[in-house]
Amino acid sequence: ASPLGLVGTHFIPACLDHGIPETTAASMLGAMGVCNMIGTLASGWLSDRFDGRILLCWFYASRGASLVFLPYALDIQGPWGIVIFGLFYGLDWIATVPPTVKLATASFGIKQSNIVYGWIVVIHQVGSAAAAYGAGLLRTYTGDYTSSFWIAGALCAAAAIMVLNVGRKKPSAARPALVEAG
């Protein structure tokens, strides 16, 4: 609900709403792409060394914090607000992919991980479409994007908490042993 559908679609219009020139906003979006490459490569390296749940928790929490900060960043005089947002958000943009692939493989096995990750991508696209449409509706009815960014930030915070339980086995209740009648 946050990367492509919301930021990829509505970042430049949100900047325009705050008097930030289109070329500045588009340049920042491009710079976020460069940061994205760095963040994703670093995420792959980290995913080989650390628990994917912890990484995803950090990535979702920092993405959510960036989105909550964005309405304030847009109001900061000069480009520094969106530069700070772009740096943190860009490093995190697609950084969730390596630990997600690792968790899918660990949770469902190597044979099922491809189809599971395929479904994750499908659901991601549904979320992107809903975020793009929903943010547009909220912008139309409220006159700005603030609530859209805050909702996405809250969804990221929820994801940060929920991801900590991915792949954890629930303790099963003790089952009484069956005694064969002899």
PDB file of N, CA and C in Angstrom, residues 84-181:
ATOM      1  N   ILE A  84      15.423  14.718   2.567  1.00  0.00           N
ATOM      2  CA  ILE A  84      15.489  13.807   3.722  1.00  0.00           C
ATOM      3  C   ILE A  84      14.510  12.647   3.524  1.00  0.00           C
ATOM      4  N   PHE A  85      13.267  12.963   3.130  1.00  0.00           N
ATOM      5  CA  PHE A  85      12.293  11.906   2.859  1.00  0.00           C
ATOM      6  C   PHE A  85      12.818  10.968   1.778  1.00  0.00           C
ATOM      7  N   GLY A  86      13.284  11.529   0.669  1.00  0.00           N
ATOM      8  CA  GLY A  86      13.732  10.727  -0.464  1.00  0.00           C
ATOM      9  C   GLY A  86      14.882   9.799  -0.117  1.00  0.00           C
ATOM     10  N   LEU A  87      15.802  10.273   0.700  1.00  0.00           N
ATOM     11  CA  LEU A  87      16.933   9.453   1.103  1.00  0.00           C
ATOM     12  C   LEU A  87      16.462   8.237   1.899  1.00  0.00           C
ATOM     13  N   PHE A  88      15.686   8.477   2.949  1.00  0.00           N
ATOM     14  CA  PHE A  88      15.236   7.364   3.791  1.00  0.00           C
ATOM     15  C   PHE A  88      14.244   6.465   3.069  1.00  0.00           C
ATOM     16  N   TYR A  89      13.299   7.061   2.367  1.00  0.00           N
ATOM     17  CA  TYR A  89      12.301   6.245   1.677  1.00  0.00           C
ATOM     18  C   TYR A  89      12.932   5.483   0.524  1.00  0.00           C
ATOM     19  N   GLY A  90      13.849   6.133  -0.195  1.00  0.00           N
ATOM     20  CA  GLY A  90      14.491   5.477  -1.319  1.00  0.00           C
ATOM     21  C   GLY A  90      15.314   4.272  -0.900  1.00  0.00           C
ATOM     22  N   LEU A  91      16.060   4.400   0.185  1.00  0.00           N
ATOM     23  CA  LEU A  91      16.851   3.265   0.671  1.00  0.00           C
ATOM     24  C   LEU A  91      15.967   2.077   1.027  1.00  0.00           C
ATOM     25  N   ASP A  92      14.737   2.340   1.366  1.00  0.00           N
ATOM     26  CA  ASP A  92      13.806   1.322   1.847  1.00  0.00           C
ATOM     27  C   ASP A  92      12.838   0.831   0.765  1.00  0.00           C
ATOM     28  N   TRP A  93      12.772   1.504  -0.372  1.00  0.00           N
ATOM     29  CA  TRP A  93      11.705   1.306  -1.355  1.00  0.00           C
ATOM     30  C   TRP A  93      11.447  -0.164  -1.678  1.00  0.00           C
ATOM     31  N   ILE A  94      12.437  -0.870  -2.169  1.00  0.00           N
ATOM     32  CA  ILE A  94      12.262  -2.277  -2.536  1.00  0.00           C
ATOM     33  C   ILE A  94      13.138  -3.175  -1.655  1.00  0.00           C
ATOM     34  N   ALA A  95      13.669  -2.642  -0.586  1.00  0.00           N
ATOM     35  CA  ALA A  95      14.541  -3.407   0.308  1.00  0.00           C
ATOM     36  C   ALA A  95      13.825  -4.578   0.961  1.00  0.00           C
ATOM     37  N   THR A  96      12.514  -4.583   0.908  1.00  0.00           N
ATOM     38  CA  THR A  96      11.748  -5.666   1.524  1.00  0.00           C
ATOM     39  C   THR A  96      11.809  -6.967   0.714  1.00  0.00           C
ATOM     40  N   VAL A  97      12.225  -6.901  -0.547  1.00  0.00           N
ATOM     41  CA  VAL A  97      12.184  -8.096  -1.400  1.00  0.00           C
ATOM     42  C   VAL A  97      13.112  -9.206  -0.906  1.00  0.00           C
ATOM     43  N   PRO A  98      14.411  -8.971  -0.675  1.00  0.00           N
ATOM     44  CA  PRO A  98      15.261 -10.091  -0.252  1.00  0.00           C
ATOM     45  C   PRO A  98      14.802 -10.802   1.026  1.00  0.00           C
ATOM     46  N   PRO A  99      14.471 -10.087   2.107  1.00  0.00           N
ATOM     47  CA  PRO A  99      14.021 -10.840   3.285  1.00  0.00           C
ATOM     48  C   PRO A  99      12.661 -11.507   3.072  1.00  0.00           C
ATOM     49  N   THR A 100      11.820 -10.947   2.215  1.00  0.00           N
ATOM     50  CA  THR A 100      10.529 -11.584   1.932  1.00  0.00           C
ATOM     51  C   THR A 100      10.738 -12.902   1.197  1.00  0.00           C
ATOM     52  N   VAL A 101      11.630 -12.920   0.222  1.00  0.00           N
ATOM     53  CA  VAL A 101      11.946 -14.157  -0.503  1.00  0.00           C
ATOM     54  C   VAL A 101      12.532 -15.186   0.463  1.00  0.00           C
ATOM     55  N   LYS A 102      13.423 -14.741   1.334  1.00  0.00           N
ATOM     56  CA  LYS A 102      14.029 -15.645   2.312  1.00  0.00           C
ATOM     57  C   LYS A 102      12.975 -16.250   3.241  1.00  0.00           C
ATOM     58  N   LEU A 103      12.046 -15.405   3.726  1.00  0.00           N
ATOM     59  CA  LEU A 103      10.989 -15.913   4.615  1.00  0.00           C
ATOM     60  C   LEU A 103      10.028 -16.841   3.886  1.00  0.00           C
ATOM     61  N   ALA A 104       9.688 -16.518   2.640  1.00  0.00           N
ATOM     62  CA  ALA A 104       8.798 -17.385   1.866  1.00  0.00           C
ATOM     63  C   ALA A 104       9.430 -18.760   1.679  1.00  0.00           C
ATOM     64  N   THR A 105      10.714 -18.776   1.395  1.00  0.00           N
ATOM     65  CA  THR A 105      11.419 -20.047   1.216  1.00  0.00           C
ATOM     66  C   THR A 105      11.501 -20.819   2.524  1.00  0.00           C
ATOM     67  N   ALA A 106      11.817 -20.134   3.607  1.00  0.00           N
ATOM     68  CA  ALA A 106      11.917 -20.804   4.903  1.00  0.00           C
ATOM     69  C   ALA A 106      10.562 -21.319   5.380  1.00  0.00           C
ATOM     70  N   SER A 107       9.500 -20.576   5.106  1.00  0.00           N
ATOM     71  CA  SER A 107       8.173 -20.949   5.599  1.00  0.00           C
ATOM     72  C   SER A 107       7.491 -22.016   4.753  1.00  0.00           C
ATOM     73  N   PHE A 108       7.723 -22.001   3.440  1.00  0.00           N
ATOM     74  CA  PHE A 108       6.983 -22.894   2.551  1.00  0.00           C
ATOM     75  C   PHE A 108       7.860 -23.898   1.820  1.00  0.00           C
ATOM     76  N   GLY A 109       9.149 -23.811   1.986  1.00  0.00           N
ATOM     77  CA  GLY A 109      10.051 -24.748   1.331  1.00  0.00           C
ATOM     78  C   GLY A 109      10.453 -24.269  -0.053  1.00  0.00           C
ATOM     79  N   ILE A 110      11.560 -24.813  -0.513  1.00  0.00           N
ATOM     80  CA  ILE A 110      12.126 -24.383  -1.790  1.00  0.00           C
ATOM     81  C   ILE A 110      11.192 -24.692  -2.957  1.00  0.00           C
ATOM     82  N   LYS A 111      10.476 -25.810  -2.901  1.00  0.00           N
ATOM     83  CA  LYS A 111       9.596 -26.183  -4.018  1.00  0.00           C
ATOM     84  C   LYS A 111       8.387 -25.266  -4.138  1.00  0.00           C
ATOM     85  N   GLN A 112       7.900 -24.743  -3.043  1.00  0.00           N
ATOM     86  CA  GLN A 112       6.709 -23.900  -3.059  1.00  0.00           C
ATOM     87  C   GLN A 112       7.018 -22.406  -3.040  1.00  0.00           C
ATOM     88  N   SER A 113       8.268 -22.049  -2.783  1.00  0.00           N
ATOM     89  CA  SER A 113       8.588 -20.633  -2.591  1.00  0.00           C
ATOM     90  C   SER A 113       8.314 -19.781  -3.829  1.00  0.00           C
ATOM     91  N   ASN A 114       8.524 -20.315  -5.021  1.00  0.00           N
ATOM     92  CA  ASN A 114       8.287 -19.515  -6.229  1.00  0.00           C
ATOM     93  C   ASN A 114       6.820 -19.152  -6.388  1.00  0.00           C
ATOM     94  N   ILE A 115       5.930 -20.109  -6.199  1.00  0.00           N
ATOM     95  CA  ILE A 115       4.495 -19.818  -6.349  1.00  0.00           C
ATOM     96  C   ILE A 115       4.016 -18.923  -5.210  1.00  0.00           C
ATOM     97  N   VAL A 116       4.531 -19.150  -4.016  1.00  0.00           N
ATOM     98  CA  VAL A 116       4.156 -18.304  -2.881  1.00  0.00           C
ATOM     99  C   VAL A 116       4.601 -16.871  -3.134  1.00  0.00           C
ATOM    100  N   TYR A 117       5.841 -16.700  -3.580  1.00  0.00           N
ATOM    101  CA  TYR A 117       6.307 -15.338  -3.853  1.00  0.00           C
ATOM    102  C   TYR A 117       5.541 -14.733  -5.024  1.00  0.00           C
ATOM    103  N   GLY A 118       5.163 -15.544  -5.993  1.00  0.00           N
ATOM    104  CA  GLY A 118       4.324 -15.049  -7.087  1.00  0.00           C
ATOM    105  C   GLY A 118       3.013 -14.478  -6.567  1.00  0.00           C
ATOM    106  N   TRP A 119       2.397 -15.176  -5.624  1.00  0.00           N
ATOM    107  CA  TRP A 119       1.149 -14.669  -5.027  1.00  0.00           C
ATOM    108  C   TRP A 119       1.389 -13.417  -4.189  1.00  0.00           C
ATOM    109  N   ILE A 120       2.534 -13.352  -3.544  1.00  0.00           N
ATOM    110  CA  ILE A 120       2.880 -12.139  -2.791  1.00  0.00           C
ATOM    111  C   ILE A 120       2.936 -10.943  -3.745  1.00  0.00           C
ATOM    112  N   VAL A 121       3.534 -11.142  -4.918  1.00  0.00           N
ATOM    113  CA  VAL A 121       3.632 -10.062  -5.909  1.00  0.00           C
ATOM    114  C   VAL A 121       2.239  -9.671  -6.412  1.00  0.00           C
ATOM    115  N   VAL A 122       1.376 -10.664  -6.649  1.00  0.00           N
ATOM    116  CA  VAL A 122       0.006 -10.367  -7.103  1.00  0.00           C
ATOM    117  C   VAL A 122      -0.715  -9.512  -6.057  1.00  0.00           C
ATOM    118  N   ILE A 123      -0.651  -9.915  -4.807  1.00  0.00           N
ATOM    119  CA  ILE A 123      -1.317  -9.164  -3.735  1.00  0.00           C
ATOM    120  C   ILE A 123      -0.696  -7.777  -3.602  1.00  0.00           C
ATOM    121  N   HIS A 124       0.614  -7.684  -3.805  1.00  0.00           N
ATOM    122  CA  HIS A 124       1.293  -6.388  -3.769  1.00  0.00           C
ATOM    123  C   HIS A 124       0.709  -5.458  -4.838  1.00  0.00           C
ATOM    124  N   GLN A 125       0.448  -5.991  -6.011  1.00  0.00           N
ATOM    125  CA  GLN A 125      -0.111  -5.169  -7.091  1.00  0.00           C
ATOM    126  C   GLN A 125      -1.547  -4.745  -6.785  1.00  0.00           C
ATOM    127  N   VAL A 126      -2.306  -5.625  -6.164  1.00  0.00           N
ATOM    128  CA  VAL A 126      -3.667  -5.257  -5.742  1.00  0.00           C
ATOM    129  C   VAL A 126      -3.595  -4.130  -4.712  1.00  0.00           C
ATOM    130  N   GLY A 127      -2.675  -4.247  -3.752  1.00  0.00           N
ATOM    131  CA  GLY A 127      -2.484  -3.184  -2.763  1.00  0.00           C
ATOM    132  C   GLY A 127      -2.040  -1.882  -3.398  1.00  0.00           C
ATOM    133  N   SER A 128      -1.164  -1.971  -4.394  1.00  0.00           N
ATOM    134  CA  SER A 128      -0.716  -0.759  -5.099  1.00  0.00           C
ATOM    135  C   SER A 128      -1.871  -0.072  -5.806  1.00  0.00           C
ATOM    136  N   ALA A 129      -2.698  -0.862  -6.463  1.00  0.00           N
ATOM    137  CA  ALA A 129      -3.849  -0.286  -7.162  1.00  0.00           C
ATOM    138  C   ALA A 129      -4.816   0.361  -6.174  1.00  0.00           C
ATOM    139  N   ALA A 130      -5.068  -0.313  -5.056  1.00  0.00           N
ATOM    140  CA  ALA A 130      -5.972   0.241  -4.043  1.00  0.00           C
ATOM    141  C   ALA A 130      -5.403   1.527  -3.453  1.00  0.00           C
ATOM    142  N   ALA A 131      -4.089   1.554  -3.216  1.00  0.00           N
ATOM    143  CA  ALA A 131      -3.461   2.756  -2.660  1.00  0.00           C
ATOM    144  C   ALA A 131      -3.510   3.910  -3.656  1.00  0.00           C
ATOM    145  N   ALA A 132      -3.252   3.625  -4.920  1.00  0.00           N
ATOM    146  CA  ALA A 132      -3.292   4.679  -5.940  1.00  0.00           C
ATOM    147  C   ALA A 132      -4.708   5.259  -6.045  1.00  0.00           C
ATOM    148  N   TYR A 133      -5.685   4.391  -6.100  1.00  0.00           N
ATOM    149  CA  TYR A 133      -7.075   4.839  -6.216  1.00  0.00           C
ATOM    150  C   TYR A 133      -7.533   5.538  -4.937  1.00  0.00           C
ATOM    151  N   GLY A 134      -7.257   4.918  -3.793  1.00  0.00           N
ATOM    152  CA  GLY A 134      -7.685   5.488  -2.513  1.00  0.00           C
ATOM    153  C   GLY A 134      -7.068   6.846  -2.237  1.00  0.00           C
ATOM    154  N   ALA A 135      -5.777   6.995  -2.531  1.00  0.00           N
ATOM    155  CA  ALA A 135      -5.122   8.288  -2.313  1.00  0.00           C
ATOM    156  C   ALA A 135      -5.712   9.351  -3.227  1.00  0.00           C
ATOM    157  N   GLY A 136      -6.030   8.958  -4.451  1.00  0.00           N
ATOM    158  CA  GLY A 136      -6.678   9.905  -5.364  1.00  0.00           C
ATOM    159  C   GLY A 136      -8.036  10.341  -4.854  1.00  0.00           C
ATOM    160  N   LEU A 137      -8.809   9.390  -4.339  1.00  0.00           N
ATOM    161  CA  LEU A 137     -10.124   9.723  -3.765  1.00  0.00           C
ATOM    162  C   LEU A 137      -9.976  10.649  -2.562  1.00  0.00           C
ATOM    163  N   LEU A 138      -9.074  10.306  -1.668  1.00  0.00           N
ATOM    164  CA  LEU A 138      -8.876  11.151  -0.481  1.00  0.00           C
ATOM    165  C   LEU A 138      -8.398  12.543  -0.868  1.00  0.00           C
ATOM    166  N   ARG A 139      -7.524  12.639  -1.863  1.00  0.00           N
ATOM    167  CA  ARG A 139      -7.057  13.948  -2.332  1.00  0.00           C
ATOM    168  C   ARG A 139      -8.219  14.753  -2.897  1.00  0.00           C
ATOM    169  N   THR A 140      -9.100  14.079  -3.638  1.00  0.00           N
ATOM    170  CA  THR A 140     -10.260  14.755  -4.227  1.00  0.00           C
ATOM    171  C   THR A 140     -11.193  15.282  -3.147  1.00  0.00           C
ATOM    172  N   TYR A 141     -11.426  14.474  -2.110  1.00  0.00           N
ATOM    173  CA  TYR A 141     -12.402  14.852  -1.091  1.00  0.00           C
ATOM    174  C   TYR A 141     -11.842  15.724   0.031  1.00  0.00           C
ATOM    175  N   THR A 142     -10.535  15.593   0.322  1.00  0.00           N
ATOM    176  CA  THR A 142      -9.972  16.378   1.432  1.00  0.00           C
ATOM    177  C   THR A 142      -9.112  17.553   0.958  1.00  0.00           C
ATOM    178  N   GLY A 143      -8.687  17.504  -0.289  1.00  0.00           N
ATOM    179  CA  GLY A 143      -7.880  18.593  -0.828  1.00  0.00           C
ATOM    180  C   GLY A 143      -6.383  18.414  -0.656  1.00  0.00           C
ATOM    181  N   ASP A 144      -5.952  17.358   0.033  1.00  0.00           N
ATOM    182  CA  ASP A 144      -4.515  17.087   0.130  1.00  0.00           C
ATOM    183  C   ASP A 144      -4.272  15.600   0.359  1.00  0.00           C
ATOM    184  N   TYR A 145      -3.003  15.252   0.433  1.00  0.00           N
ATOM    185  CA  TYR A 145      -2.605  13.845   0.554  1.00  0.00           C
ATOM    186  C   TYR A 145      -2.244  13.437   1.982  1.00  0.00           C
ATOM    187  N   THR A 146      -2.324  14.345   2.929  1.00  0.00           N
ATOM    188  CA  THR A 146      -1.866  14.053   4.287  1.00  0.00           C
ATOM    189  C   THR A 146      -2.473  12.772   4.844  1.00  0.00           C
ATOM    190  N   SER A 147      -3.786  12.631   4.769  1.00  0.00           N
ATOM    191  CA  SER A 147      -4.417  11.434   5.341  1.00  0.00           C
ATOM    192  C   SER A 147      -3.967  10.169   4.622  1.00  0.00           C
ATOM    193  N   SER A 148      -3.725  10.249   3.333  1.00  0.00           N
ATOM    194  CA  SER A 148      -3.239   9.073   2.592  1.00  0.00           C
ATOM    195  C   SER A 148      -1.865   8.642   3.097  1.00  0.00           C
ATOM    196  N   PHE A 149      -0.985   9.606   3.298  1.00  0.00           N
ATOM    197  CA  PHE A 149       0.357   9.269   3.790  1.00  0.00           C
ATOM    198  C   PHE A 149       0.293   8.729   5.212  1.00  0.00           C
ATOM    199  N   TRP A 150      -0.559   9.295   6.042  1.00  0.00           N
ATOM    200  CA  TRP A 150      -0.695   8.806   7.420  1.00  0.00           C
ATOM    201  C   TRP A 150      -1.292   7.401   7.472  1.00  0.00           C
ATOM    202  N   ILE A 151      -2.288   7.139   6.636  1.00  0.00           N
ATOM    203  CA  ILE A 151      -2.887   5.792   6.591  1.00  0.00           C
ATOM    204  C   ILE A 151      -1.839   4.780   6.146  1.00  0.00           C
ATOM    205  N   ALA A 152      -1.090   5.118   5.104  1.00  0.00           N
ATOM    206  CA  ALA A 152      -0.040   4.212   4.635  1.00  0.00           C
ATOM    207  C   ALA A 152       1.018   4.005   5.713  1.00  0.00           C
ATOM    208  N   GLY A 153       1.358   5.067   6.444  1.00  0.00           N
ATOM    209  CA  GLY A 153       2.307   4.940   7.546  1.00  0.00           C
ATOM    210  C   GLY A 153       1.792   4.001   8.626  1.00  0.00           C
ATOM    211  N   ALA A 154       0.502   4.107   8.931  1.00  0.00           N
ATOM    212  CA  ALA A 154      -0.106   3.211   9.929  1.00  0.00           C
ATOM    213  C   ALA A 154      -0.120   1.763   9.435  1.00  0.00           C
ATOM    214  N   LEU A 155      -0.398   1.568   8.157  1.00  0.00           N
ATOM    215  CA  LEU A 155      -0.367   0.212   7.595  1.00  0.00           C
ATOM    216  C   LEU A 155       1.041  -0.374   7.659  1.00  0.00           C
ATOM    217  N   CYS A 156       2.041   0.460   7.413  1.00  0.00           N
ATOM    218  CA  CYS A 156       3.427  -0.001   7.528  1.00  0.00           C
ATOM    219  C   CYS A 156       3.756  -0.377   8.975  1.00  0.00           C
ATOM    220  N   ALA A 157       3.275   0.413   9.924  1.00  0.00           N
ATOM    221  CA  ALA A 157       3.512   0.096  11.336  1.00  0.00           C
ATOM    222  C   ALA A 157       2.860  -1.242  11.698  1.00  0.00           C
ATOM    223  N   ALA A 158       1.648  -1.468  11.219  1.00  0.00           N
ATOM    224  CA  ALA A 158       0.975  -2.751  11.467  1.00  0.00           C
ATOM    225  C   ALA A 158       1.760  -3.900  10.837  1.00  0.00           C
ATOM    226  N   ALA A 159       2.246  -3.701   9.619  1.00  0.00           N
ATOM    227  CA  ALA A 159       3.040  -4.739   8.952  1.00  0.00           C
ATOM    228  C   ALA A 159       4.320  -5.017   9.725  1.00  0.00           C
ATOM    229  N   ALA A 160       4.943  -3.975  10.272  1.00  0.00           N
ATOM    230  CA  ALA A 160       6.177  -4.144  11.045  1.00  0.00           C
ATOM    231  C   ALA A 160       5.941  -5.050  12.250  1.00  0.00           C
ATOM    232  N   ILE A 161       4.800  -4.906  12.871  1.00  0.00           N
ATOM    233  CA  ILE A 161       4.478  -5.740  14.041  1.00  0.00           C
ATOM    234  C   ILE A 161       4.105  -7.157  13.608  1.00  0.00           C
ATOM    235  N   MET A 162       3.259  -7.257  12.588  1.00  0.00           N
ATOM    236  CA  MET A 162       2.784  -8.579  12.158  1.00  0.00           C
ATOM    237  C   MET A 162       3.894  -9.458  11.598  1.00  0.00           C
ATOM    238  N   VAL A 163       4.855  -8.871  10.917  1.00  0.00           N
ATOM    239  CA  VAL A 163       5.897  -9.665  10.265  1.00  0.00           C
ATOM    240  C   VAL A 163       6.765 -10.420  11.278  1.00  0.00           C
ATOM    241  N   LEU A 164       6.778  -9.975  12.503  1.00  0.00           N
ATOM    242  CA  LEU A 164       7.581 -10.651  13.520  1.00  0.00           C
ATOM    243  C   LEU A 164       7.093 -12.073  13.793  1.00  0.00           C
ATOM    244  N   ASN A 165       5.843 -12.386  13.429  1.00  0.00           N
ATOM    245  CA  ASN A 165       5.294 -13.717  13.654  1.00  0.00           C
ATOM    246  C   ASN A 165       5.311 -14.602  12.418  1.00  0.00           C
ATOM    247  N   VAL A 166       5.785 -14.111  11.302  1.00  0.00           N
ATOM    248  CA  VAL A 166       5.805 -14.904  10.075  1.00  0.00           C
ATOM    249  C   VAL A 166       6.726 -16.100  10.252  1.00  0.00           C
ATOM    250  N   GLY A 167       6.207 -17.264   9.928  1.00  0.00           N
ATOM    251  CA  GLY A 167       7.017 -18.477   9.974  1.00  0.00           C
ATOM    252  C   GLY A 167       7.234 -19.069  11.346  1.00  0.00           C
ATOM    253  N   ARG A 168       6.704 -18.451  12.354  1.00  0.00           N
ATOM    254  CA  ARG A 168       6.838 -19.012  13.708  1.00  0.00           C
ATOM    255  C   ARG A 168       5.780 -20.084  13.894  1.00  0.00           C
ATOM    256  N   LYS A 169       6.191 -21.171  14.455  1.00  0.00           N
ATOM    257  CA  LYS A 169       5.254 -22.271  14.717  1.00  0.00           C
ATOM    258  C   LYS A 169       4.496 -21.984  16.000  1.00  0.00           C
ATOM    259  N   LYS A 170       3.191 -22.182  15.934  1.00  0.00           N
ATOM    260  CA  LYS A 170       2.374 -22.033  17.140  1.00  0.00           C
ATOM    261  C   LYS A 170       2.485 -23.307  17.955  1.00  0.00           C
ATOM    262  N   PRO A 171       2.582 -23.173  19.269  1.00  0.00           N
ATOM    263  CA  PRO A 171       2.646 -24.399  20.078  1.00  0.00           C
ATOM    264  C   PRO A 171       1.317 -25.136  19.992  1.00  0.00           C
ATOM    265  N   SER A 172       1.403 -26.417  19.741  1.00  0.00           N
ATOM    266  CA  SER A 172       0.173 -27.199  19.645  1.00  0.00           C
ATOM    267  C   SER A 172      -0.217 -27.702  21.032  1.00  0.00           C
ATOM    268  N   ALA A 173      -1.498 -27.818  21.228  1.00  0.00           N
ATOM    269  CA  ALA A 173      -1.993 -28.329  22.510  1.00  0.00           C
ATOM    270  C   ALA A 173      -1.582 -29.800  22.649  1.00  0.00           C
ATOM    271  N   ALA A 174      -1.276 -30.166  23.866  1.00  0.00           N
ATOM    272  CA  ALA A 174      -0.881 -31.561  24.093  1.00  0.00           C
ATOM    273  C   ALA A 174      -2.063 -32.464  23.783  1.00  0.00           C
ATOM    274  N   ARG A 175      -1.775 -33.475  23.010  1.00  0.00           N
ATOM    275  CA  ARG A 175      -2.826 -34.425  22.635  1.00  0.00           C
ATOM    276  C   ARG A 175      -2.649 -35.688  23.466  1.00  0.00           C
ATOM    277  N   PRO A 176      -3.749 -36.194  23.977  1.00  0.00           N
ATOM    278  CA  PRO A 176      -3.627 -37.431  24.761  1.00  0.00           C
ATOM    279  C   PRO A 176      -3.224 -38.593  23.848  1.00  0.00           C
ATOM    280  N   ALA A 177      -2.394 -39.448  24.350  1.00  0.00           N
ATOM    281  CA  ALA A 177      -1.946 -40.611  23.587  1.00  0.00           C
ATOM    282  C   ALA A 177      -3.105 -41.591  23.445  1.00  0.00           C
ATOM    283  N   LEU A 178      -3.241 -42.154  22.273  1.00  0.00           N
ATOM    284  CA  LEU A 178      -4.267 -43.179  22.058  1.00  0.00           C
ATOM    285  C   LEU A 178      -3.760 -44.519  22.560  1.00  0.00           C
ATOM    286  N   VAL A 179      -4.588 -45.176  23.311  1.00  0.00           N
ATOM    287  CA  VAL A 179      -4.203 -46.477  23.845  1.00  0.00           C
ATOM    288  C   VAL A 179      -4.952 -47.535  23.051  1.00  0.00           C
ATOM    289  N   GLU A 180      -4.206 -48.465  22.514  1.00  0.00           N
ATOM    290  CA  GLU A 180      -4.852 -49.524  21.730  1.00  0.00           C
ATOM    291  C   GLU A 180      -5.489 -50.526  22.667  1.00  0.00           C
ATOM    292  N   ALA A 181      -6.742 -50.848  22.353  1.00  0.00           N
ATOM    293  CA  ALA A 181      -7.423 -51.860  23.166  1.00  0.00           C
ATOM    294  C   ALA A 181      -6.905 -53.218  22.734  1.00  0.00           C
TER     295      ALA A 181
END
